[in-house]
Amino acid sequence: VYPHTSNWDFVVGLLAKWALGLQLRFWAKDSLFRVPLLGRWMRYLGGVSVDRRSSRGLVGQTVEQMREARARGERFWLAVAPEGTRSLAPGWRTGAYQVAVQAGVPVGLAFLDFRTRTVSLQRFLSLSGDTATDFAAFADHLAHRVGRRAELASPIKPRP
C-alpha cells in the first residue's frame, strides 16, 4: 500500500479492508504488539509483528505460510507499506518483494491517494524477479499517488 505517510493510512486501509470484506494480514512494527490490549487487537485485525531491525527469517516464514495456504486451497493476502515507515526513506524495503518472488505470487498494487480521496487495489503484477524491471512497473502505477503528507512519500526504488 503506497504511499505510507501518516497514521491515517492505517485507519483508511482498515475501513477499506472491512468494506471489501478481505481477510488481509499485514506486517506492523513489533512495538505495537507489546502493549497488551493493542497487541491483541492488532493480531485480531490480521497483524503480524515485525522486528524491523532483525533478519530472523521473516521472508522465509511468510513464503512458507503462503505455500501452506495455497496447498489448502486458501488465499493469503498480505498488505504491506513497502517503505517500512511513515518517514521519508531513501527507498522501499524489499522484504515483501522477496516474499512475492519466492512464493511465486502476484503483487496487488494498492494505493491511498489523499488528493483524489481514492483507495484502490485494481492492478496485479506477476513479478519477473528482475528488481529494476519490477520496480519500474511499480513506479508507473504508483508514483503519481499523493499521500496525506506528500513530502514524506519515499521514492519507488529498492532501499540501498
PDB file of C-alpha atoms in Angstrom:
ATOM      1  CA  VAL A   1       0.000   0.000   0.000  1.00  0.00           C
ATOM      2  CA  TYR A   2       1.668   3.203  -1.178  1.00  0.00           C
ATOM      3  CA  PRO A   3       2.325   5.903  -0.080  1.00  0.00           C
ATOM      4  CA  HIS A   4       2.524   5.407   3.690  1.00  0.00           C
ATOM      5  CA  THR A   5       2.970   8.907   5.115  1.00  0.00           C
ATOM      6  CA  SER A   6       0.506   9.178   8.008  1.00  0.00           C
ATOM      7  CA  ASN A   7      -1.149   7.215  10.819  1.00  0.00           C
ATOM      8  CA  TRP A   8      -4.394   7.879   8.945  1.00  0.00           C
ATOM      9  CA  ASP A   9      -3.246   5.360   6.327  1.00  0.00           C
ATOM     10  CA  PHE A  10      -3.949   2.533   8.785  1.00  0.00           C
ATOM     11  CA  VAL A  11      -7.426   3.835   9.590  1.00  0.00           C
ATOM     12  CA  VAL A  12      -8.344   4.321   5.926  1.00  0.00           C
ATOM     13  CA  GLY A  13      -6.848   0.951   4.996  1.00  0.00           C
ATOM     14  CA  LEU A  14      -8.736  -0.817   7.777  1.00  0.00           C
ATOM     15  CA  LEU A  15     -12.017   0.737   6.668  1.00  0.00           C
ATOM     16  CA  ALA A  16     -11.317  -0.360   3.077  1.00  0.00           C
ATOM     17  CA  LYS A  17     -10.493  -3.887   4.277  1.00  0.00           C
ATOM     18  CA  TRP A  18     -13.812  -4.107   6.124  1.00  0.00           C
ATOM     19  CA  ALA A  19     -15.796  -2.545   3.263  1.00  0.00           C
ATOM     20  CA  LEU A  20     -14.387  -5.067   0.786  1.00  0.00           C
ATOM     21  CA  GLY A  21     -14.613  -7.998   3.187  1.00  0.00           C
ATOM     22  CA  LEU A  22     -10.989  -9.003   2.570  1.00  0.00           C
ATOM     23  CA  GLN A  23      -9.175 -11.265   5.006  1.00  0.00           C
ATOM     24  CA  LEU A  24      -5.951  -9.278   4.855  1.00  0.00           C
ATOM     25  CA  ARG A  25      -2.932  -9.829   7.018  1.00  0.00           C
ATOM     26  CA  PHE A  26      -0.447  -7.029   7.442  1.00  0.00           C
ATOM     27  CA  TRP A  27       3.034  -6.522   8.764  1.00  0.00           C
ATOM     28  CA  ALA A  28       3.370  -3.958  11.544  1.00  0.00           C
ATOM     29  CA  LYS A  29       6.260  -2.897  13.741  1.00  0.00           C
ATOM     30  CA  ASP A  30       6.715  -5.083  16.788  1.00  0.00           C
ATOM     31  CA  SER A  31       6.390  -2.243  19.306  1.00  0.00           C
ATOM     32  CA  LEU A  32       2.659  -2.040  18.507  1.00  0.00           C
ATOM     33  CA  PHE A  33       2.226  -5.622  19.718  1.00  0.00           C
ATOM     34  CA  ARG A  34       3.965  -5.108  23.069  1.00  0.00           C
ATOM     35  CA  VAL A  35       1.068  -3.138  24.540  1.00  0.00           C
ATOM     36  CA  PRO A  36      -1.208  -5.934  25.860  1.00  0.00           C
ATOM     37  CA  LEU A  37      -4.623  -4.780  24.618  1.00  0.00           C
ATOM     38  CA  LEU A  38      -3.316  -3.077  21.499  1.00  0.00           C
ATOM     39  CA  GLY A  39      -1.252  -6.141  20.591  1.00  0.00           C
ATOM     40  CA  ARG A  40      -4.229  -8.469  20.936  1.00  0.00           C
ATOM     41  CA  TRP A  41      -6.373  -6.106  18.840  1.00  0.00           C
ATOM     42  CA  MET A  42      -3.679  -5.842  16.147  1.00  0.00           C
ATOM     43  CA  ARG A  43      -3.479  -9.653  15.886  1.00  0.00           C
ATOM     44  CA  TYR A  44      -7.277  -9.869  15.698  1.00  0.00           C
ATOM     45  CA  LEU A  45      -7.216  -7.429  12.780  1.00  0.00           C
ATOM     46  CA  GLY A  46      -4.652  -9.586  10.958  1.00  0.00           C
ATOM     47  CA  GLY A  47      -1.435  -8.003  12.176  1.00  0.00           C
ATOM     48  CA  VAL A  48       1.868  -9.869  12.076  1.00  0.00           C
ATOM     49  CA  SER A  49       4.609  -8.484  14.335  1.00  0.00           C
ATOM     50  CA  VAL A  50       7.839  -7.494  12.556  1.00  0.00           C
ATOM     51  CA  ASP A  51      11.126  -6.559  14.210  1.00  0.00           C
ATOM     52  CA  ARG A  52      12.450  -4.238  11.514  1.00  0.00           C
ATOM     53  CA  ARG A  53      15.980  -4.326  12.938  1.00  0.00           C
ATOM     54  CA  SER A  54      16.300  -8.093  12.656  1.00  0.00           C
ATOM     55  CA  SER A  55      16.542 -10.505   9.761  1.00  0.00           C
ATOM     56  CA  ARG A  56      15.313 -13.605  11.580  1.00  0.00           C
ATOM     57  CA  GLY A  57      13.781 -15.206   8.555  1.00  0.00           C
ATOM     58  CA  LEU A  58      10.516 -13.276   8.230  1.00  0.00           C
ATOM     59  CA  VAL A  59      10.652 -13.592   4.447  1.00  0.00           C
ATOM     60  CA  GLY A  60      11.145 -17.366   4.577  1.00  0.00           C
ATOM     61  CA  GLN A  61       8.444 -17.811   7.218  1.00  0.00           C
ATOM     62  CA  THR A  62       5.951 -15.782   5.207  1.00  0.00           C
ATOM     63  CA  VAL A  63       6.771 -17.643   1.981  1.00  0.00           C
ATOM     64  CA  GLU A  64       6.151 -20.944   3.778  1.00  0.00           C
ATOM     65  CA  GLN A  65       2.837 -19.679   5.214  1.00  0.00           C
ATOM     66  CA  MET A  66       1.744 -18.632   1.719  1.00  0.00           C
ATOM     67  CA  ARG A  67       2.683 -22.005   0.236  1.00  0.00           C
ATOM     68  CA  GLU A  68       0.822 -23.843   3.005  1.00  0.00           C
ATOM     69  CA  ALA A  69      -2.269 -21.691   2.467  1.00  0.00           C
ATOM     70  CA  ARG A  70      -2.146 -22.376  -1.287  1.00  0.00           C
ATOM     71  CA  ALA A  71      -1.861 -26.146  -0.627  1.00  0.00           C
ATOM     72  CA  ARG A  72      -5.029 -25.911   1.494  1.00  0.00           C
ATOM     73  CA  GLY A  73      -6.796 -24.025  -1.296  1.00  0.00           C
ATOM     74  CA  GLU A  74      -6.829 -20.811   0.738  1.00  0.00           C
ATOM     75  CA  ARG A  75      -5.790 -17.291  -0.129  1.00  0.00           C
ATOM     76  CA  PHE A  76      -3.095 -15.492   1.824  1.00  0.00           C
ATOM     77  CA  TRP A  77      -3.403 -11.743   1.341  1.00  0.00           C
ATOM     78  CA  LEU A  78      -0.617  -9.677   2.880  1.00  0.00           C
ATOM     79  CA  ALA A  79      -0.863  -5.887   2.891  1.00  0.00           C
ATOM     80  CA  VAL A  80       2.396  -4.027   3.469  1.00  0.00           C
ATOM     81  CA  ALA A  81       3.656  -0.481   3.354  1.00  0.00           C
ATOM     82  CA  PRO A  82       6.821  -1.130   1.334  1.00  0.00           C
ATOM     83  CA  GLU A  83       8.580   1.940   2.690  1.00  0.00           C
ATOM     84  CA  GLY A  84       8.526   0.323   6.137  1.00  0.00           C
ATOM     85  CA  THR A  85       7.968   3.702   7.791  1.00  0.00           C
ATOM     86  CA  ARG A  86       5.875   6.863   7.638  1.00  0.00           C
ATOM     87  CA  SER A  87       9.056   8.937   7.469  1.00  0.00           C
ATOM     88  CA  LEU A  88      10.838   9.859   4.275  1.00  0.00           C
ATOM     89  CA  ALA A  89      13.148   6.957   3.419  1.00  0.00           C
ATOM     90  CA  PRO A  90      15.692   6.528   0.612  1.00  0.00           C
ATOM     91  CA  GLY A  91      13.539   3.816  -0.967  1.00  0.00           C
ATOM     92  CA  TRP A  92      11.443   0.746  -0.257  1.00  0.00           C
ATOM     93  CA  ARG A  93      12.378  -2.183   1.930  1.00  0.00           C
ATOM     94  CA  THR A  94      12.481  -5.291  -0.219  1.00  0.00           C
ATOM     95  CA  GLY A  95      11.180  -7.990   2.151  1.00  0.00           C
ATOM     96  CA  ALA A  96       7.651  -8.030   0.726  1.00  0.00           C
ATOM     97  CA  TYR A  97       9.075  -8.043  -2.802  1.00  0.00           C
ATOM     98  CA  GLN A  98      11.255 -11.051  -1.937  1.00  0.00           C
ATOM     99  CA  VAL A  99       8.245 -12.841  -0.413  1.00  0.00           C
ATOM    100  CA  ALA A 100       6.243 -12.384  -3.620  1.00  0.00           C
ATOM    101  CA  VAL A 101       9.117 -13.507  -5.861  1.00  0.00           C
ATOM    102  CA  GLN A 102       9.958 -16.573  -3.750  1.00  0.00           C
ATOM    103  CA  ALA A 103       6.322 -17.580  -3.223  1.00  0.00           C
ATOM    104  CA  GLY A 104       5.508 -17.025  -6.898  1.00  0.00           C
ATOM    105  CA  VAL A 105       2.509 -14.855  -6.108  1.00  0.00           C
ATOM    106  CA  PRO A 106       1.366 -11.666  -7.840  1.00  0.00           C
ATOM    107  CA  VAL A 107       1.613  -8.270  -6.182  1.00  0.00           C
ATOM    108  CA  GLY A 108      -1.536  -6.205  -5.888  1.00  0.00           C
ATOM    109  CA  LEU A 109      -0.719  -2.534  -6.336  1.00  0.00           C
ATOM    110  CA  ALA A 110      -2.841  -0.804  -3.735  1.00  0.00           C
ATOM    111  CA  PHE A 111      -2.726   2.898  -3.098  1.00  0.00           C
ATOM    112  CA  LEU A 112      -4.162   5.639  -0.952  1.00  0.00           C
ATOM    113  CA  ASP A 113      -4.462   8.930  -2.804  1.00  0.00           C
ATOM    114  CA  PHE A 114      -5.494  11.714  -0.462  1.00  0.00           C
ATOM    115  CA  ARG A 115      -5.578  14.254  -3.298  1.00  0.00           C
ATOM    116  CA  THR A 116      -8.359  12.372  -5.090  1.00  0.00           C
ATOM    117  CA  ARG A 117      -9.686  10.686  -1.919  1.00  0.00           C
ATOM    118  CA  THR A 118      -9.215   7.298  -3.512  1.00  0.00           C
ATOM    119  CA  VAL A 119      -8.314   3.893  -2.114  1.00  0.00           C
ATOM    120  CA  SER A 120      -7.660   1.338  -4.818  1.00  0.00           C
ATOM    121  CA  LEU A 121      -6.483  -2.182  -5.483  1.00  0.00           C
ATOM    122  CA  GLN A 122      -7.096  -2.700  -9.164  1.00  0.00           C
ATOM    123  CA  ARG A 123      -3.874  -3.952 -10.700  1.00  0.00           C
ATOM    124  CA  PHE A 124      -1.954  -7.147 -10.043  1.00  0.00           C
ATOM    125  CA  LEU A 125       1.556  -7.803 -11.335  1.00  0.00           C
ATOM    126  CA  SER A 126       3.289 -11.115 -11.811  1.00  0.00           C
ATOM    127  CA  LEU A 127       6.877 -10.352 -10.933  1.00  0.00           C
ATOM    128  CA  SER A 128       9.804 -11.095 -13.215  1.00  0.00           C
ATOM    129  CA  GLY A 129      12.356 -11.348 -10.419  1.00  0.00           C
ATOM    130  CA  ASP A 130      14.337  -8.566 -12.083  1.00  0.00           C
ATOM    131  CA  THR A 131      14.287  -5.835  -9.455  1.00  0.00           C
ATOM    132  CA  ALA A 132      14.812  -2.930 -11.874  1.00  0.00           C
ATOM    133  CA  THR A 133      12.020  -4.076 -14.197  1.00  0.00           C
ATOM    134  CA  ASP A 134       9.574  -4.800 -11.393  1.00  0.00           C
ATOM    135  CA  PHE A 135      10.220  -1.539  -9.539  1.00  0.00           C
ATOM    136  CA  ALA A 136       9.783   0.396 -12.802  1.00  0.00           C
ATOM    137  CA  ALA A 137       6.341  -1.229 -13.136  1.00  0.00           C
ATOM    138  CA  PHE A 138       5.502  -0.281  -9.532  1.00  0.00           C
ATOM    139  CA  ALA A 139       6.544   3.308 -10.231  1.00  0.00           C
ATOM    140  CA  ASP A 140       4.484   3.502 -13.438  1.00  0.00           C
ATOM    141  CA  HIS A 141       1.336   2.733 -11.483  1.00  0.00           C
ATOM    142  CA  LEU A 142       2.034   4.359  -8.117  1.00  0.00           C
ATOM    143  CA  ALA A 143       4.466   7.288  -8.450  1.00  0.00           C
ATOM    144  CA  HIS A 144       1.782   9.923  -9.037  1.00  0.00           C
ATOM    145  CA  ARG A 145      -0.262   8.975  -5.939  1.00  0.00           C
ATOM    146  CA  VAL A 146      -0.335  11.585  -3.178  1.00  0.00           C
ATOM    147  CA  GLY A 147      -0.179  10.644   0.492  1.00  0.00           C
ATOM    148  CA  ARG A 148      -1.657  12.595   3.374  1.00  0.00           C
ATOM    149  CA  ARG A 149       1.786  14.136   3.889  1.00  0.00           C
ATOM    150  CA  ALA A 150       3.104  14.186   0.326  1.00  0.00           C
ATOM    151  CA  GLU A 151       6.560  15.392   1.356  1.00  0.00           C
ATOM    152  CA  LEU A 152       7.134  12.077   3.177  1.00  0.00           C
ATOM    153  CA  ALA A 153       6.486   9.776   0.192  1.00  0.00           C
ATOM    154  CA  SER A 154       9.595   7.685  -0.385  1.00  0.00           C
ATOM    155  CA  PRO A 155      10.928   7.127  -3.901  1.00  0.00           C
ATOM    156  CA  ILE A 156       9.833   3.893  -5.534  1.00  0.00           C
ATOM    157  CA  LYS A 157      13.150   2.095  -5.705  1.00  0.00           C
ATOM    158  CA  PRO A 158      14.876  -0.544  -3.582  1.00  0.00           C
ATOM    159  CA  ARG A 159      16.473   0.854  -0.460  1.00  0.00           C
ATOM    160  CA  PRO A 160      20.281   0.888  -0.769  1.00  0.00           C
TER     161      PRO A 160
END
